[in-house]
Structure formats: C-alpha cells, structure tokens
Short mmCIF file of C-alpha atoms in Angstrom, two decimals:
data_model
loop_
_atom_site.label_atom_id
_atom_site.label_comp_id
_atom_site.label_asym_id
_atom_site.label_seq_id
_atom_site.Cartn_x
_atom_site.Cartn_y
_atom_site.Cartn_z
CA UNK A 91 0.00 0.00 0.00
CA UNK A 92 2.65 2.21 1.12
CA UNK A 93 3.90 2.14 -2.50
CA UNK A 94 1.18 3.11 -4.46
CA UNK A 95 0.25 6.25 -2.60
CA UNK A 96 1.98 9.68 -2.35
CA UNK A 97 -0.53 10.64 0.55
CA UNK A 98 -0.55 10.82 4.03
CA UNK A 99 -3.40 12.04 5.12
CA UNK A 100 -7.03 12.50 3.96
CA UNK A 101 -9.05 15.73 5.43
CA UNK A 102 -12.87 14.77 6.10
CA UNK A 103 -14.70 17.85 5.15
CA UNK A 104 -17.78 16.86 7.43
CA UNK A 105 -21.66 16.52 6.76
CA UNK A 106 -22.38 18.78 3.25
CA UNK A 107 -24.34 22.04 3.89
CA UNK A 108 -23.77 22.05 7.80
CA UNK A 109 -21.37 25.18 7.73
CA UNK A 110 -21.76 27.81 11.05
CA UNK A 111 -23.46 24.51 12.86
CA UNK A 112 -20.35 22.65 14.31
CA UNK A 113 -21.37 23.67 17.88
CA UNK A 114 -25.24 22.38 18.02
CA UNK A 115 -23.83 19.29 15.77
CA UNK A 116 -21.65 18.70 18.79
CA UNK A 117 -24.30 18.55 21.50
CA UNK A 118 -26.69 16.72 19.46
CA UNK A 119 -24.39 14.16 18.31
CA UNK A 120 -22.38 14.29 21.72
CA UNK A 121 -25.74 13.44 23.87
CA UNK A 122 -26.77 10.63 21.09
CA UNK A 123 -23.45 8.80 21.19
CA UNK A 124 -23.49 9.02 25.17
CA UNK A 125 -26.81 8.05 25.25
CA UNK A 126 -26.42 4.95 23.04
CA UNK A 127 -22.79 3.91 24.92
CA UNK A 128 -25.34 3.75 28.30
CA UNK A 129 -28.69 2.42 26.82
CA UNK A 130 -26.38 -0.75 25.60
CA UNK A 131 -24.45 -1.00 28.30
CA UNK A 132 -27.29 -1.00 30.70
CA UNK A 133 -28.96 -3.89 28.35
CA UNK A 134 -25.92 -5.71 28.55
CA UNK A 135 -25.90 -5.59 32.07
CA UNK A 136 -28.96 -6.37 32.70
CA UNK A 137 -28.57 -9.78 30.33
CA UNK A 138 -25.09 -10.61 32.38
CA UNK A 139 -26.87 -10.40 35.95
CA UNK A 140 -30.01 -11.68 35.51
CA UNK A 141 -30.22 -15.61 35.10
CA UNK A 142 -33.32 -15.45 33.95
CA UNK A 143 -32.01 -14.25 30.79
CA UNK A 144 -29.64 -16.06 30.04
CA UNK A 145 -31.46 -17.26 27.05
CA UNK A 146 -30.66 -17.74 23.33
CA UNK A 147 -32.75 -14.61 22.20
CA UNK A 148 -31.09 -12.13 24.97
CA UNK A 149 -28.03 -14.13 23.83
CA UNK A 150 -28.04 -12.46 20.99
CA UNK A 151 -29.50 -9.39 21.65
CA UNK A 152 -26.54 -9.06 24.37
CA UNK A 153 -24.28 -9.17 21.42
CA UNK A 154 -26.27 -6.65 19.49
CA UNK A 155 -26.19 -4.30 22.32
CA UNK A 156 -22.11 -4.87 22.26
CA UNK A 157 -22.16 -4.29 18.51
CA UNK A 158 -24.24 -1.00 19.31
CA UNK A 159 -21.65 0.06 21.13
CA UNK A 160 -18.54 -0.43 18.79
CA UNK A 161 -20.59 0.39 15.49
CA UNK A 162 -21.13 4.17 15.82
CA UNK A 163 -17.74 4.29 17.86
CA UNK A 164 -16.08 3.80 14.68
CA UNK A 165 -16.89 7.29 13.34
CA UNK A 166 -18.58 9.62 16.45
CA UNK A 167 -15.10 10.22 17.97
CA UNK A 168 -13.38 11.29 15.01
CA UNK A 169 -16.50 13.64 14.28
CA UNK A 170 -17.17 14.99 17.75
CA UNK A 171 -13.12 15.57 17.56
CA UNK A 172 -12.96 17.97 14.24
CA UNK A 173 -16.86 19.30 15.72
CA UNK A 174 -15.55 20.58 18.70
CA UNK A 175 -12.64 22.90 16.48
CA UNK A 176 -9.75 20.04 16.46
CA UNK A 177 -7.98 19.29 13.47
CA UNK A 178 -10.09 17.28 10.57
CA UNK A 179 -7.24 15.20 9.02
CA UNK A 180 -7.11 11.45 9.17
CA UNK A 181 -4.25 9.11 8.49
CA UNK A 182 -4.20 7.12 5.17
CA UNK A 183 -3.69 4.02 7.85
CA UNK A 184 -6.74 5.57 10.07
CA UNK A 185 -8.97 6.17 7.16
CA UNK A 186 -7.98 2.72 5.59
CA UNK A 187 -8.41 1.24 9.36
CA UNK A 188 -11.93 3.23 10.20
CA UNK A 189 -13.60 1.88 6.69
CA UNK A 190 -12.81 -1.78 7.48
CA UNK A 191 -14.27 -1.63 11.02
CA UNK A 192 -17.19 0.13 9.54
CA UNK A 193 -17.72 -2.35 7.30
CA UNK A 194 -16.53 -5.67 9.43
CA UNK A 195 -18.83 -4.86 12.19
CA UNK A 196 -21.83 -3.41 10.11
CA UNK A 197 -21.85 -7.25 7.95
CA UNK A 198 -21.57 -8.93 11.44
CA UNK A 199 -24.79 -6.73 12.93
CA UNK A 200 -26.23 -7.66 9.54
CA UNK A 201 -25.71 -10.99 10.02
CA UNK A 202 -26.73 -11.37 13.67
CA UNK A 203 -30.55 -9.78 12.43
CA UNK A 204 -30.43 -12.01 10.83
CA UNK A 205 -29.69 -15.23 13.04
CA UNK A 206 -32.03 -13.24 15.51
CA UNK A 207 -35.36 -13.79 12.67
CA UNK A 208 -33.62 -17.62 12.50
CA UNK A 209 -34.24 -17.49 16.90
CA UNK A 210 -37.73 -16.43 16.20
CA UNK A 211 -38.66 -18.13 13.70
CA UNK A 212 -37.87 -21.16 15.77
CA UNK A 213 -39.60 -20.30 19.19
CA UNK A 214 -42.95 -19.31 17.37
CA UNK A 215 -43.02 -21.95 14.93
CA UNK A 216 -41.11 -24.93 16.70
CA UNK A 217 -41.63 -24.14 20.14
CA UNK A 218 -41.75 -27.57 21.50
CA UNK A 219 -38.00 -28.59 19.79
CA UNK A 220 -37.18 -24.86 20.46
CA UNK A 221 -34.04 -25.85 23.35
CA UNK A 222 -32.76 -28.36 21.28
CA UNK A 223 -32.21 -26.56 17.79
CA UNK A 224 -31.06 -23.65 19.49
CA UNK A 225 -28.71 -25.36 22.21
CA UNK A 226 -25.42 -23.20 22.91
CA UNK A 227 -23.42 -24.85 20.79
CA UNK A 228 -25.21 -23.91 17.56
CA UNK A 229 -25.86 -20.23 18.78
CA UNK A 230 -21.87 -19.62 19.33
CA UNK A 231 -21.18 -20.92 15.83
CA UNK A 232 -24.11 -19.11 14.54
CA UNK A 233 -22.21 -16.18 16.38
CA UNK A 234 -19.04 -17.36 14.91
CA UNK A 235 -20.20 -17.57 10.97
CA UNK A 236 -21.54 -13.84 11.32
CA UNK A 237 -17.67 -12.59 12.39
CA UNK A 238 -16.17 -14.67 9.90
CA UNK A 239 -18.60 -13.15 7.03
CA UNK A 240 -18.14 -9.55 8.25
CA UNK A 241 -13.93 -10.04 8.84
CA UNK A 242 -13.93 -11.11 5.15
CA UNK A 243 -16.42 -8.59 3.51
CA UNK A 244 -14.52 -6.03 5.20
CA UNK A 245 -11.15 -7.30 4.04
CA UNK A 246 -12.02 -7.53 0.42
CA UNK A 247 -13.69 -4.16 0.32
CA UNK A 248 -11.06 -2.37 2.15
CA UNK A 249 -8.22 -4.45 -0.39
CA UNK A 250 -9.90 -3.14 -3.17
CA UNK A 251 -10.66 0.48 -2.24
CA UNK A 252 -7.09 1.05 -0.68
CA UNK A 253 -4.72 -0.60 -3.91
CA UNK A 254 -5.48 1.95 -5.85
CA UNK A 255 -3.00 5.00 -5.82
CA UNK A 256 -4.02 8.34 -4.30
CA UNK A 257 -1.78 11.06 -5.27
CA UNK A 258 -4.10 13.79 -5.45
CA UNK A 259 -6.53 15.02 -3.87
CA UNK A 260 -7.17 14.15 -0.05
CA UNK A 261 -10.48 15.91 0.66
CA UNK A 262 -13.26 13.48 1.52
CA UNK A 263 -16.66 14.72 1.34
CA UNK A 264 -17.98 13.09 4.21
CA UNK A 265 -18.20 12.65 7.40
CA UNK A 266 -16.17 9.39 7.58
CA UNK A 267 -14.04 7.35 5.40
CA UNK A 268 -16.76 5.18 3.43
CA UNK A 269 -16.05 3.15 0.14
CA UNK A 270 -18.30 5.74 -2.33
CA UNK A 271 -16.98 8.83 -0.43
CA UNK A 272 -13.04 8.02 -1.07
CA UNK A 273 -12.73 6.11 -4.32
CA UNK A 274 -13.57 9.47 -6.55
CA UNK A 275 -10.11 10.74 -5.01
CA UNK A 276 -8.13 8.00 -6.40
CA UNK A 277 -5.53 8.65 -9.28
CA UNK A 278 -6.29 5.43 -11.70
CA UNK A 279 -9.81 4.24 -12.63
CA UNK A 280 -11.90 3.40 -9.63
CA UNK A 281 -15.12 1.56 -11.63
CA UNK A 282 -13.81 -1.87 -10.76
CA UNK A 283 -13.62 -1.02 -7.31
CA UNK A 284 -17.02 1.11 -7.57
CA UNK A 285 -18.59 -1.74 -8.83
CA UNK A 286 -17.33 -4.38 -6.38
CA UNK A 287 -18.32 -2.32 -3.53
CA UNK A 288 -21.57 -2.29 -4.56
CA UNK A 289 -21.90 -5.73 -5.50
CA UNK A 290 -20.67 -6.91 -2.54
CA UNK A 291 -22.46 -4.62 -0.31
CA UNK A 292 -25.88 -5.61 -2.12
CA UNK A 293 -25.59 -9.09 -2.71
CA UNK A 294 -24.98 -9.68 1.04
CA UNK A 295 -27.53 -7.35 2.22
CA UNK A 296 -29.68 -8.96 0.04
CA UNK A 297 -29.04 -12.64 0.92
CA UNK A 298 -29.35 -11.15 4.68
CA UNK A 299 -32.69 -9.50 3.69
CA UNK A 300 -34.46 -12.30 2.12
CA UNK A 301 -33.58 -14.74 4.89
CA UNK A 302 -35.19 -12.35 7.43
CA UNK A 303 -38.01 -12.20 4.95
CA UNK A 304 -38.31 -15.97 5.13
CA UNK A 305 -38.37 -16.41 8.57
CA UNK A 306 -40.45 -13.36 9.29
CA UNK A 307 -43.24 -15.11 6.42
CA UNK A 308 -43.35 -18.52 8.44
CA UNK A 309 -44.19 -16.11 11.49
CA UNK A 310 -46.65 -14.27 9.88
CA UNK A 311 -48.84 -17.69 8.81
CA UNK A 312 -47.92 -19.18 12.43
CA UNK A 313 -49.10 -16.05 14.16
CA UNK A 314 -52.55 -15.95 12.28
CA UNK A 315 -52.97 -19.88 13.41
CA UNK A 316 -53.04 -18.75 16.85
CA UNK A 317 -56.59 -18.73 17.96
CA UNK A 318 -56.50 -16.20 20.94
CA UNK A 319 -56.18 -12.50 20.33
CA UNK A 320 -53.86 -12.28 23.28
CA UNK A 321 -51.39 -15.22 22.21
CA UNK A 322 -51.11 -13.36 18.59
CA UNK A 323 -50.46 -10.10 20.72
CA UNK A 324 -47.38 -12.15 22.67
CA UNK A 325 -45.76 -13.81 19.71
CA UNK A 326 -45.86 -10.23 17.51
CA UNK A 327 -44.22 -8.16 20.70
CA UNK A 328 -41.17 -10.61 20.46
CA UNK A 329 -41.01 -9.73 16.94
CA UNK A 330 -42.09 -5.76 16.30
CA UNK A 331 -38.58 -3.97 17.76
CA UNK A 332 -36.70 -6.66 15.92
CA UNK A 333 -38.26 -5.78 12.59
CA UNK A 334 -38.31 -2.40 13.14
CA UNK A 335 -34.54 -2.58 13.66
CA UNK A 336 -33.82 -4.40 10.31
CA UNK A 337 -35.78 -2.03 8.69
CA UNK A 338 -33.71 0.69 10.04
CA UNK A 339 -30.14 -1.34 9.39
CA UNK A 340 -30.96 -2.76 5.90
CA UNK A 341 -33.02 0.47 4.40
CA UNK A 342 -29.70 3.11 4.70
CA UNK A 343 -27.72 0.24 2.58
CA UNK A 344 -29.82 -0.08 0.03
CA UNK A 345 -30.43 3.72 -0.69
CA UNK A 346 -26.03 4.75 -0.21
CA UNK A 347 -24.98 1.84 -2.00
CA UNK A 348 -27.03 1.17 -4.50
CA UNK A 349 -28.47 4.90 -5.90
CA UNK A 350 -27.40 5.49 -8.95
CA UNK A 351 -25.54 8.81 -8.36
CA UNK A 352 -23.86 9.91 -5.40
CA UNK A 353 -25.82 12.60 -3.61
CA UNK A 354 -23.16 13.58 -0.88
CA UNK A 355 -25.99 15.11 1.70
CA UNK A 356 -28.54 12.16 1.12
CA UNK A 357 -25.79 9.76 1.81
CA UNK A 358 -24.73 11.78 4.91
CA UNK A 359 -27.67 12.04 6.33
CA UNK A 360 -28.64 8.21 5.69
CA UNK A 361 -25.08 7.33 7.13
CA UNK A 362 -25.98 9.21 10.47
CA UNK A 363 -29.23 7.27 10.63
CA UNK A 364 -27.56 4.36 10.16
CA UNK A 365 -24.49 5.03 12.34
CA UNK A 366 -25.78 6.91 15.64
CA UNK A 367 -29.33 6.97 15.17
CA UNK A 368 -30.45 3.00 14.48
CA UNK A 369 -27.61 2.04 17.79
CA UNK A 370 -29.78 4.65 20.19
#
C-alpha cells in the first residue's frame, strides 16, 4: 500500500451544507453517542446479571447491544473531535483502518438480524423442539459464521478500495471514510472497485434480507394460526422492535450503496441514521 500512494493524510470535510453549525452538531451528536454507549451498556448488564435471561434470544441481543456500542464508535469520535474545532485530518492508515471496522462490524450486525429472525422463527413456529435446535453450541457458531462473514467482507472491500494510488486530492466529502466517499479521489480508474463495492455490499444485504423475509413469512402464517387475540399479541411483541430494527439497518444500505448517483448530503444524512441513530 505504502507504494502506491503519495498521501498521508485524507481531510474529512464533514456533513455537506452544515457550515456555522459545528457547535449544536456537537451537542446533538455528543448526547446521542453518550446516550447509546449507556442504553447498551445497561442492556448488557442487565442480560449478564439476571439468570433469567440467560437465554438464546437475549443471547443475541446481548451481542447486538455490544455491537451497538462499537458500530457508531467507529466514526462519532473522530467527528465529535474535528466538531468541537480540532484538526479534521485522518491518516491514510486511520482512514484505511476506520472503513474496514465500519464495514466488518456493520456485515456482522447484519448478520446477527439475521440469526435473531432464525431465533424467532424457531420459538414461534417450533416451540416444543425450540431448546434443542437452538442449544449453545449452535448459537456460538451461529455467532461465529456472522464474524467470519463480516472479517472477510470487510477485508475484500477495504483491499480493493485502498490498492489503488491516491496522489491527489485528499479531501473526503464526508463525514467518515466510506467506500463511495473516497474512491472518486483516487488517481487510476476506480469503476472496478465502484462496482465491487456495490456488489458486494448488495448481494450480502440482500441474501441477509431475504432470509429475514423468510423467517419473518413462516411467522406471519404461524401467528394468524393462533386462535387467541392475546397469544397473537405475545408472539408479535417478540417480533415488532426486531423488525423495526432491520428495517432501520438494511433500508440506509440499500439507498447509499445502490443509488445510482452519489448525492453527498442524502448519503450523509442516511449514514448518520444508520451510524448513531439506528444504535440509540
């Protein structure tokens, strides 16, 4: 890498169009980020001391609270850093560094939505053999599989996006080092790259997606079979903050990476969503 680049720094120019707001950007974002760091960390807590939840489903959801935690920590500090007046340059290493972890740990939280519909799925519609499909063993390497998929999504994408030679350039316009927001700076042709990205980036969101829409289906057609009102109003509970969180993970992909021109303020905005919003 060090060989095909003449730079050693990028400079993140920030959100588009939010010039004169840096300081109300800094409480907003500031109080968001604490409050998500807390709200998981409480949930986590609360999963580690109680026994009585020391189930499969707040198995996961411990780890998603964990993931909440690290996701937007990959870009807030750097933000709330050049927000607060500090200096808005990056490293090539720490830009190269902060897109991987984006990426690794937003496939992995991708993944474990979807392993949590799998969980569902299971307890609504195979509640009696519910223990025994979902016995530890098969939840850690359910666990497992998800890292494995996000270490090597992330290690392809960042390969791709960082070979190429940036010599010119070094103002990113955005927020945070992200695939569509530093490949226009590079000094050969970046469609190869471009077009990886997004291929990728859709094809696993979209394997992701459909298996959540599989497993939400067979709930659907197991919750109408349920006679009571009150048993249907039980099994959808489970399910209602779950889907709404996919909704709000796998709907920000879909519009950055697959529009067909970059709009740098639609992306922005869709990236904060994503990144602090969706975690709070």
């Amino acid at each position: 890498m060090r060989n095909h680049t003449e730079l050693n720094e990028f400079i993140l120019l920030g959100i588009p169009q939010t010039e004169g707001l840096e300081t109300v950007l800094l409480v907003i974002f500031s109080f968001i980020y604490l409050f998500t760091l807390l709200g998981n960390l409480l949930i986590l807590l609360a999963i580690v001391s109680s026994s009585t939840l020391h189930t499969p489903m707040y198995f996961f959801l411990g780890l998603l609270s964990i993931l909440d935690m690290l996701f937007p920590s990959v870009t807030c500090p750097k933000m709330l850093f050049y927000l607060s007046g500090q200096s808005r340059a990056i490293s090539y290493k720490g830009c190269a560094v902060q897109l991987f972890f984006y990426h690794f740990l937003g496939s992995v939280e991708g993944c474990l939505y979807s392993v949590m519909a799998y969980d569902r799925f299971v307890a609504i519609c195979h509640p009696l053999r519910y223990k025994l499909i979902m016995r530890p063993g098969v939840c850690v390497g359910l666990v497992v599989a998800a890292w494995l998929v996000g270490c090597l999504q992330a290690t392809v994408l960042t390969s791709f996006t960082f070979q190429l030679p940036y010599c010119g350039p070094n103002r990113v316009d955005h927020f945070f080092c992200d695939i569509p927001a530093v490949l226009p700076l590079a000094c050969a042709d970046s469609s190869l790259a471009q077009r990886l990205g997004s291929t990728n980036v859709g094809f696993l969101a979209l394997m992701l997606w459909l298996s959540v829409c599989v497993s939400y289906t067979c709930i659907g057609i197991a919750i109408l079979r349920i006679h009571s009102a009150e048993g249907r109003q039980k099994a959808f509970s489970t399910c209602s903050a779950h889907l709404t969180a996919i909704l709000c993970a796998f709907g920000p992909v879909i519009i950055i990476y697959l529009q067909p021109t970059a709009n740098p303020f639609l992306s922005a905005m869709v990236q904060i969503l994503n990144n602090i919003v969706s975690p709070c």
